[in-house]
Coordinates of C-alpha atoms in Angstrom, one line a residue:
M21 CA -0.1 -0.2 -0.5
K22 CA 1.6 3.0 -1.0
L23 CA 1.5 6.3 1.2
N24 CA 2.9 10.2 0.7
P25 CA 4.5 11.0 3.5
F26 CA 1.6 13.4 5.2
V27 CA 0.1 10.5 5.6
K28 CA 3.0 8.0 7.0
A29 CA 3.9 11.5 9.9
G30 CA -0.1 11.3 9.9
I31 CA -0.8 7.4 10.6
G32 CA 2.7 7.1 13.0
L33 CA 1.4 10.3 15.2
T34 CA -1.9 9.0 16.2
F35 CA -0.2 5.4 16.7
A36 CA 2.3 7.9 18.9
L37 CA -0.5 8.9 20.4
L38 CA -2.2 5.3 21.1
W39 CA 0.8 3.8 22.7
S40 CA 2.5 7.2 24.8
C41 CA -1.3 8.1 26.2
P42 CA -2.1 6.3 29.6
T43 CA -4.7 4.4 28.4
L44 CA -2.7 1.6 27.2
A45 CA -1.9 0.9 31.4
A46 CA -6.1 0.6 31.3
L47 CA -6.1 -1.5 27.9
T48 CA -3.8 -3.8 29.3
E49 CA -5.2 -3.4 33.6
D50 CA -9.0 -3.7 32.3
K51 CA -8.4 -6.2 29.6
N52 CA -10.9 -4.4 27.4
F53 CA -10.8 -5.3 24.2
G54 CA -12.5 -7.7 21.9
L55 CA -14.0 -10.0 18.9
E56 CA -16.7 -9.3 17.1
V57 CA -17.4 -11.8 14.1
K58 CA -20.1 -11.4 11.0
V59 CA -20.7 -14.7 8.8
T60 CA -22.9 -13.3 6.1
G61 CA -24.8 -14.6 3.1
Q62 CA -25.5 -12.9 -0.1
S63 CA -27.8 -13.5 -3.2
E64 CA -28.1 -10.9 -5.6
D65 CA -29.9 -11.4 -9.1
D66 CA -29.5 -9.2 -11.9
R67 CA -28.0 -5.7 -11.3
D68 CA -27.5 -5.1 -14.2
L69 CA -30.9 -5.9 -15.0
G70 CA -30.3 -8.2 -17.4
T71 CA -28.6 -6.0 -19.6
A72 CA -25.4 -7.8 -18.7
S73 CA -23.5 -10.9 -18.6
G74 CA -23.2 -12.5 -14.9
G75 CA -24.6 -9.9 -12.3
D76 CA -25.7 -12.2 -10.8
V77 CA -23.8 -12.0 -6.2
S78 CA -24.2 -16.1 -4.1
G79 CA -22.3 -17.2 -1.6
V80 CA -20.6 -16.6 2.3
G81 CA -18.2 -14.6 4.0
L82 CA -16.4 -14.1 7.5
D83 CA -15.1 -10.9 8.7
L84 CA -14.2 -10.8 12.2
R85 CA -13.1 -7.4 13.2
P86 CA -11.1 -7.8 16.7
W87 CA -11.4 -4.9 18.5
V88 CA -9.2 -3.0 21.7
Y89 CA -10.4 0.4 23.7
G90 CA -9.0 2.0 27.2
E91 CA -9.6 4.7 29.2
S92 CA -7.6 6.3 31.2
G93 CA -9.1 9.9 33.3
A94 CA -10.3 11.5 30.1
W95 CA -8.0 10.2 28.2
S96 CA -9.3 8.0 25.9
A97 CA -7.9 5.2 22.8
Y98 CA -10.2 2.3 20.2
A99 CA -9.2 0.5 18.0
M100 CA -10.0 -2.1 14.9
G101 CA -9.7 -3.9 13.1
Q102 CA -10.4 -7.3 10.3
A103 CA -10.1 -9.6 8.3
V104 CA -12.7 -11.3 5.3
T105 CA -12.7 -13.8 3.7
S106 CA -15.7 -15.0 1.5
T107 CA -16.5 -17.0 -1.3
D108 CA -17.8 -14.4 -2.9
I109 CA -17.6 -10.8 -3.6
I110 CA -19.8 -10.1 0.3
E111 CA -20.5 -6.4 1.6
T112 CA -20.3 -7.1 4.8
D113 CA -19.8 -3.9 5.9
T114 CA -22.9 -1.9 5.3
L115 CA -20.5 1.3 5.1
Q116 CA -18.8 0.1 2.2
Q117 CA -18.6 2.3 -0.8
S118 CA -21.2 1.8 -4.2
D119 CA -18.3 2.5 -6.2
S120 CA -15.5 -0.7 -4.1
D121 CA -17.7 -3.5 -4.1
G122 CA -15.8 -5.1 -7.2
T123 CA -17.9 -3.5 -10.6
Q124 CA -15.5 -0.5 -10.9
T125 CA -12.5 -1.4 -14.0
T126 CA -9.2 0.0 -13.5
D127 CA -6.0 -0.8 -15.5
N128 CA -4.3 -1.8 -12.7
G129 CA -6.3 -3.6 -10.6
D130 CA -5.2 -1.8 -7.4
R131 CA -9.3 -0.8 -6.3
K132 CA -10.7 -4.3 -7.6
T133 CA -12.1 -5.6 -3.9
K134 CA -11.4 -9.8 -3.6
K135 CA -12.8 -12.2 -1.3
N136 CA -10.0 -11.9 1.2
Y137 CA -8.3 -8.6 2.8
L138 CA -7.5 -7.5 5.6
A139 CA -8.7 -4.3 6.8
M140 CA -7.7 -1.3 9.7
R141 CA -11.5 0.3 10.7
E142 CA -10.9 2.7 13.4
F143 CA -7.5 3.8 15.0
W144 CA -8.4 7.2 17.3
V145 CA -7.3 9.0 20.9
G146 CA -10.4 10.7 21.9
Y147 CA -10.1 13.6 25.5
S148 CA -12.8 14.2 27.3
G149 CA -11.8 16.9 29.3
L150 CA -11.8 20.4 27.9
T151 CA -15.5 20.4 28.9
P152 CA -17.1 18.8 32.7
Y153 CA -20.1 17.4 30.8
P154 CA -20.2 13.7 30.4
G155 CA -21.5 13.9 26.5
E156 CA -18.3 15.7 24.7
I157 CA -15.1 14.1 24.0
L158 CA -12.2 15.1 21.3
K159 CA -11.6 12.2 18.7
L160 CA -7.8 12.3 16.4
G161 CA -7.3 9.7 13.7
R162 CA -9.6 6.7 11.9
Q163 CA -13.7 7.3 13.1
R164 CA -17.2 7.0 12.8
L165 CA -18.3 9.9 11.9
R166 CA -22.4 10.1 11.7
N167 CA -25.5 11.9 12.3
D168 CA -29.0 10.6 13.0
D169 CA -30.3 9.7 9.5
G170 CA -27.2 9.8 7.6
Q171 CA -27.6 11.8 4.4
W172 CA -24.6 13.1 5.8
R173 CA -22.2 11.4 7.3
D174 CA -21.6 7.9 7.8
T175 CA -18.5 6.6 7.6
N176 CA -14.9 5.6 8.6
I177 CA -12.3 8.1 8.0
E178 CA -10.2 10.2 9.4
A179 CA -10.2 12.4 10.9
L180 CA -10.3 15.7 14.4
N181 CA -13.4 15.8 15.6
W182 CA -15.3 17.3 18.6
T183 CA -18.4 15.8 19.8
F184 CA -21.2 17.3 22.6
D185 CA -23.7 15.7 24.1
T186 CA -26.3 16.4 26.9
T187 CA -30.2 16.2 27.6
L188 CA -30.8 19.9 26.1
L189 CA -27.8 20.1 23.4
R190 CA -26.5 18.2 20.9
A191 CA -23.0 19.3 18.4
N192 CA -20.6 18.1 16.8
V193 CA -18.1 20.0 14.7
G194 CA -14.4 18.4 12.7
I195 CA -12.6 18.3 9.6
A196 CA -12.1 14.8 8.0
E197 CA -10.0 13.6 5.1
R198 CA -9.4 10.3 2.8
F199 CA -6.2 9.1 2.9
S200 CA -6.2 6.1 2.1
E201 CA -8.6 2.6 2.8
Y202 CA -6.2 0.5 4.8
R203 CA -7.8 -2.8 3.3
T204 CA -5.4 -4.3 1.8
D205 CA -7.1 -4.8 -1.5
L206 CA -8.0 -1.5 -2.4
K207 CA -4.7 0.0 -2.7
E208 CA -6.0 3.2 -4.2
L209 CA -8.7 6.2 -3.8
A210 CA -12.0 6.7 -5.5
P211 CA -10.7 9.5 -7.9
K212 CA -13.6 11.9 -6.1
D213 CA -11.4 11.2 -2.5
K214 CA -8.4 11.3 -4.2
D215 CA -6.7 16.1 -2.6
R216 CA -10.3 16.3 -1.1
L217 CA -10.6 18.1 2.3
H218 CA -14.4 17.7 4.7
V219 CA -15.7 20.6 6.8
F220 CA -19.0 20.1 9.1
G221 CA -21.6 20.8 12.1
D222 CA -24.0 21.0 13.2
V223 CA -25.9 21.7 16.6
A224 CA -28.8 20.7 17.8
G225 CA -31.2 22.0 21.1
Q226 CA -34.2 21.5 22.8
W227 CA -36.9 23.8 22.5
S228 CA -40.0 22.0 24.5
P229 CA -39.4 18.4 25.2
G230 CA -38.3 16.2 23.2
N231 CA -38.3 18.3 20.0
W232 CA -35.2 19.0 18.5
V233 CA -34.4 21.6 15.7
G234 CA -31.0 22.7 14.0
I235 CA -28.8 23.9 11.7
R236 CA -26.0 22.1 10.0
G237 CA -23.4 23.0 7.7
H238 CA -21.0 21.1 5.6
H239 CA -18.5 22.2 2.7
T240 CA -16.0 20.4 1.4
H241 CA -12.2 21.6 -0.5
D242 CA -11.2 19.6 -4.0
D243 CA -8.0 20.7 -5.7
G244 CA -6.7 17.2 -6.4
K245 CA -4.6 17.5 -9.6
L246 CA -6.5 15.9 -12.5
D247 CA -5.6 13.7 -15.3
Y248 CA -6.5 14.9 -18.7
P249 CA -7.1 12.6 -21.4
E250 CA -4.1 12.6 -24.2
P251 CA -4.4 11.4 -27.3
G252 CA -3.1 7.1 -28.0
V253 CA -3.1 6.7 -24.6
A254 CA -5.5 4.4 -23.0
G255 CA -7.5 6.6 -19.8
D256 CA -8.1 4.6 -16.5
S257 CA -11.7 4.5 -14.3
L258 CA -8.9 5.8 -11.7
D259 CA -8.4 8.8 -12.7
K260 CA -9.6 12.4 -11.5
K261 CA -11.3 14.4 -13.6
Q262 CA -13.2 16.4 -10.9
N263 CA -12.7 19.2 -8.3
G264 CA -14.1 22.4 -7.0
D265 CA -15.2 23.9 -3.7
I266 CA -19.5 22.4 -2.7
S267 CA -21.1 24.0 0.9
W268 CA -24.1 22.7 2.8
L269 CA -26.0 24.1 4.8
G270 CA -29.7 22.4 6.3
L271 CA -32.2 23.1 9.1
T272 CA -34.3 19.4 10.9
A273 CA -36.9 19.3 13.3
D274 CA -37.8 15.7 14.4
S275 CA -40.0 14.2 17.4
D276 CA -36.9 12.3 18.7
A277 CA -37.6 10.2 16.6
Y278 CA -34.7 7.9 15.4
N279 CA -34.3 7.2 18.5
W280 CA -35.7 3.4 18.7
R281 CA -36.4 3.1 22.1
N282 CA -38.1 6.6 21.9
T283 CA -42.2 5.9 22.9
N284 CA -44.0 9.0 21.8
T285 CA -46.9 8.5 20.2
V286 CA -46.2 10.7 17.0
N287 CA -42.5 10.4 15.5
Y288 CA -42.2 13.3 13.3
W289 CA -38.5 14.4 10.9
G290 CA -38.1 17.0 9.0
S291 CA -35.1 18.6 7.0
I292 CA -34.3 21.4 3.8
T293 CA -30.9 21.4 3.2
G294 CA -29.3 23.8 0.4
M295 CA -26.0 23.7 -1.3
S296 CA -24.0 25.9 -4.1
G297 CA -20.2 25.6 -5.4
D298 CA -18.1 25.2 -8.4
T299 CA -16.6 22.2 -9.8
D300 CA -13.9 21.7 -12.6
T301 CA -14.3 18.9 -15.3
V302 CA -11.6 17.9 -17.4
N303 CA -13.4 17.0 -21.0
P304 CA -13.2 14.2 -23.2
L305 CA -10.7 14.3 -26.2
N306 CA -12.2 14.6 -29.6
A307 CA -14.1 12.4 -31.5
D308 CA -11.4 12.2 -33.3
G309 CA -9.3 11.5 -30.7
T310 CA -7.9 14.6 -30.9
R311 CA -7.1 17.1 -27.6
P312 CA -10.4 19.6 -26.5
T313 CA -10.6 23.0 -27.3
E314 CA -10.7 23.6 -24.0
A315 CA -8.7 21.3 -21.0
K316 CA -12.1 21.5 -18.7
R317 CA -15.0 23.2 -17.8
G318 CA -16.2 25.3 -15.2
E319 CA -20.4 24.7 -13.7
D320 CA -21.7 26.0 -11.4
L321 CA -23.9 24.2 -9.4
N322 CA -27.3 25.1 -7.0
G323 CA -29.7 22.5 -5.7
W324 CA -31.9 21.3 -3.0
A325 CA -33.2 18.6 -1.2
T326 CA -35.9 18.0 2.2
D327 CA -37.4 14.5 4.0
I328 CA -39.6 14.6 6.1
G329 CA -41.3 11.7 7.4
L330 CA -44.7 10.5 10.4
R331 CA -44.3 7.2 11.8
L332 CA -48.1 6.8 14.6
R333 CA -47.4 4.6 17.2
L334 CA -50.0 2.1 17.4
D335 CA -49.1 0.3 20.5
P336 CA -46.1 -0.7 22.9
Q337 CA -45.2 -3.4 19.8
W338 CA -47.1 -1.5 16.3
Q339 CA -45.5 1.8 14.4
V340 CA -46.1 3.0 10.9
G341 CA -45.1 5.8 8.9
A342 CA -44.8 7.6 5.7
A343 CA -42.3 10.2 4.0
Y344 CA -40.9 11.7 1.3
A345 CA -38.3 12.4 -0.3
R346 CA -36.8 15.3 -3.2
A347 CA -33.2 16.4 -4.2
S348 CA -33.8 18.5 -7.3
A349 CA -30.7 17.4 -10.4
E350 CA -28.1 19.2 -9.3
Y351 CA -28.7 18.8 -5.4
E352 CA -25.7 15.6 -5.1
Q353 CA -25.2 14.8 -1.2
T354 CA -22.3 15.2 1.4
G355 CA -20.2 11.6 -0.4
L356 CA -19.7 10.6 3.8
E357 CA -23.6 9.0 3.9
S358 CA -25.1 6.1 3.7
N359 CA -28.6 7.0 4.1
R360 CA -28.9 4.4 6.1
S361 CA -30.8 5.0 9.4
N362 CA -33.7 3.7 12.0
Y363 CA -36.6 5.7 10.7
T364 CA -39.1 2.8 11.0
G365 CA -38.5 3.3 14.6
T366 CA -36.6 -0.3 15.6
R367 CA -33.3 -1.0 16.5
S368 CA -31.9 -1.5 12.9
R369 CA -30.8 0.8 10.9
V370 CA -32.9 0.5 7.1
H371 CA -31.3 2.1 3.8
R372 CA -33.7 5.4 3.5
F373 CA -33.8 4.1 -0.3
G374 CA -34.4 0.4 -0.5
E375 CA -32.0 -1.9 -0.2
A376 CA -31.8 -3.2 -3.1
F377 CA -32.4 0.3 -5.7
R378 CA -29.6 2.0 -2.7
G379 CA -30.7 4.8 -4.2
E380 CA -29.0 8.9 -3.6
M381 CA -31.1 12.3 -3.8
N382 CA -29.6 13.8 -6.5
N383 CA -32.7 13.9 -9.5
M384 CA -35.1 11.8 -7.0
Q385 CA -38.2 11.8 -5.5
T386 CA -39.3 8.8 -3.0
A387 CA -42.6 7.9 -1.2
T388 CA -42.5 6.5 0.9
L389 CA -44.6 3.7 3.1
F390 CA -43.9 1.3 5.5
G391 CA -45.1 -0.7 9.6
S392 CA -42.7 -2.1 11.9
W393 CA -42.7 -4.4 14.6
M394 CA -40.7 -4.7 17.9
L395 CA -41.0 -7.3 20.9
N396 CA -39.4 -6.8 24.0
D397 CA -35.6 -6.3 23.4
E398 CA -35.8 -10.0 21.0
Y399 CA -37.5 -8.7 18.3
D400 CA -37.9 -5.9 15.4
A401 CA -38.6 -5.7 11.5
S402 CA -39.8 -3.6 9.2
L403 CA -42.2 -4.0 5.8
I404 CA -41.3 -1.1 3.5
Y405 CA -42.5 0.2 0.0
H406 CA -40.5 2.9 -2.4
K407 CA -41.5 4.5 -4.7
F408 CA -38.9 6.7 -7.4
W409 CA -39.0 9.3 -9.7
R410 CA -37.1 11.0 -11.5
V411 CA -37.4 15.2 -11.2
D412 CA -36.0 16.2 -14.4
G413 CA -37.0 13.1 -16.9
N414 CA -33.6 14.4 -19.3
K415 CA -30.8 14.1 -16.5
P416 CA -29.7 11.4 -15.1
V417 CA -29.6 10.2 -11.5
G418 CA -27.1 9.6 -8.9
S419 CA -25.6 6.6 -8.0
N420 CA -27.5 3.2 -6.7
G421 CA -27.2 -0.3 -6.7
I422 CA -27.9 -0.7 -10.3
N423 CA -25.9 -1.5 -13.0
A424 CA -27.2 -1.4 -16.6
V425 CA -25.5 -1.2 -19.2
E426 CA -25.7 -1.0 -23.2
N427 CA -24.3 -2.9 -25.2
N428 CA -23.0 -2.2 -28.7
T429 CA -22.2 -5.4 -31.0
D430 CA -21.0 -7.1 -34.0
D431 CA -24.0 -7.0 -36.4
V432 CA -22.5 -10.2 -37.7
T433 CA -21.2 -12.3 -34.7
G434 CA -23.5 -10.1 -32.1
A435 CA -20.9 -10.4 -30.4
I436 CA -20.1 -7.7 -27.7
L437 CA -17.6 -5.4 -28.6
S438 CA -18.1 -2.2 -26.0
S439 CA -20.8 -1.9 -22.5
T440 CA -21.3 1.5 -20.9
S441 CA -24.1 2.6 -18.9
L442 CA -27.3 2.2 -19.7
P443 CA -28.9 5.5 -20.3
L444 CA -32.5 6.1 -18.7
E445 CA -34.8 6.7 -21.6
D446 CA -35.9 11.0 -21.8
G447 CA -38.6 12.0 -20.5
N448 CA -39.8 10.0 -18.0
K449 CA -39.2 10.3 -15.3
D450 CA -40.5 6.7 -13.8
L451 CA -37.5 5.1 -11.4
G452 CA -39.6 1.9 -10.4
Q453 CA -40.9 0.8 -7.0
E454 CA -39.6 -1.2 -3.9
M455 CA -40.0 -3.1 -1.1
D456 CA -38.0 -4.4 1.5
L457 CA -37.7 -6.4 4.4
V458 CA -35.7 -6.7 7.7
V459 CA -36.4 -9.1 10.3
T460 CA -34.4 -9.1 13.3
K461 CA -33.5 -11.4 16.3
Y462 CA -31.0 -10.6 19.2
F463 CA -29.8 -13.1 21.9
K464 CA -28.8 -11.2 24.7
Q465 CA -28.2 -7.1 24.9
G466 CA -23.9 -6.4 25.5
L467 CA -22.2 -4.2 28.3
L468 CA -19.7 -2.0 25.6
P469 CA -18.4 1.3 27.1
A470 CA -20.4 4.5 26.3
S471 CA -17.9 5.9 24.1
L472 CA -17.6 3.1 21.4
S473 CA -21.5 3.4 20.9
Q474 CA -20.9 4.8 17.3
S475 CA -18.0 2.4 16.1
I476 CA -20.0 -0.2 17.4
D477 CA -24.2 -0.2 16.4
E478 CA -25.7 -3.0 18.0
P479 CA -26.0 -5.5 20.8
S480 CA -23.5 -8.5 22.3
A481 CA -25.8 -11.5 18.9
L482 CA -28.8 -11.5 17.2
V483 CA -29.4 -12.7 13.6
R484 CA -30.6 -10.4 10.7
F485 CA -32.5 -10.9 7.4
R486 CA -32.1 -7.2 5.2
G487 CA -33.5 -8.1 2.0
G488 CA -35.4 -5.9 -0.8
V489 CA -37.2 -6.8 -4.3
F490 CA -37.4 -3.4 -7.0
K491 CA -39.4 -3.8 -10.0
P492 CA -37.2 -0.8 -12.8
G493 CA -40.0 1.7 -14.5
D494 CA -40.5 2.8 -17.4
A495 CA -37.9 5.2 -17.6
Y496 CA -34.8 1.7 -18.2
G497 CA -36.5 0.8 -20.8
K498 CA -38.6 -2.1 -21.7
E499 CA -35.5 -4.2 -22.9
V500 CA -34.4 -5.3 -19.2
D501 CA -35.6 -7.3 -16.5
S502 CA -39.3 -7.6 -15.2
Y503 CA -37.3 -7.5 -11.5
M504 CA -33.9 -7.7 -9.8
H505 CA -33.4 -8.4 -5.8
R506 CA -30.3 -8.0 -2.9
A507 CA -30.6 -10.0 1.0
F508 CA -28.4 -10.4 3.1
V509 CA -28.2 -12.6 5.7
D510 CA -26.1 -11.1 9.2
V511 CA -25.5 -13.2 12.1
V512 CA -23.4 -12.2 15.1
W513 CA -22.4 -12.8 17.8
R514 CA -19.4 -10.3 19.6
F515 CA -17.0 -11.9 22.7

């Protein structure tokens, strides 16, 4: 894994802090370590909607995550590794980026997901002595950044992040930049992550018991070196083709709706976000293979997005709800999102835009109906229906779990000469619809330090089914298969 000197220095500083602070004694004395064992079975059919050979996944993966944690006074430290082996390219990690799923083709194989790999998920040092409040901590290192709806941040990334979490006020402020994937198979970053700095902050307070209002902001500064095409030289999908600066500013209001422990009869959430910025994009070669007149083009971006929802508790076990999200054609997300949250009211996080489709807030609107059920601390289940449309019927949508292609074939032999992404049909807004089912059985409640709540979400043992069936709409044309599905069975045991 090739790292520049600044990355090496940053990693070295982090580990130096980790092992030089008083935490080491606490780790040794308290034996505060463990192992998370996760077995994932995945079945997936027609991610390409039947437009190419393959497109199927069927296999089992074993994901071992050893972790160690300790604290002494105001200091704390944490590290989690990962070892994965599988029979196919299995998604054992719900935080896995969409472009690291094995579909990316490169000329050098430096970003090709493999069946077996080693990784470092997190390594950070924390200090909670800046204020006297117990819910405050400053972390330095690779860590889990997450907000409640998962639409701004939910990823492991190198960061300096300050969190303030009390009964009446919550706040986060930090900076982050991805320097490496820390995986033995993904040796290079995705082009969008190269030299991209994130600065973010949010604050929310209770205006009445259980009702929160907040404001949040995010800015990305991307000054990475652009890779310009050369005549006669094959391009690489890892070439960086765009950089720039983008800012987001949003308002939120909710009834603590993402907290599955609340017992409100009515829960609601709502957010509205504005985005503006400018980008520079590399121009491709001319049709005859010569350089374009202008090497790059500049573009001003302005967009907005909203997500609203309402959930009604019928009795202590059953809830029903509806939600709606819309994002303008130019809107894009921060690049750190997972779009997973507890919006259905259960402990299980569910993808906001479909377990199969996995849409993004970009030129898309979504109408959602759902019902959920919880039985004590032993079971929970969510049944969800989504309907997806394009906002602008003549523009594409953001990346998602669909990878349909358009084939260029030889007229005589029928052999496939080349494949490109399937363009959506102009004027057709109907992207499709989906049904999701998520069911979990919990075995026992784990007792973990409060400081690990961001890193370890689940109790100590569970079995979970996550699945979605997607039916493509008219926007994909008439030559695609009628359905695609993606389903997982996760078995987690934490020692």
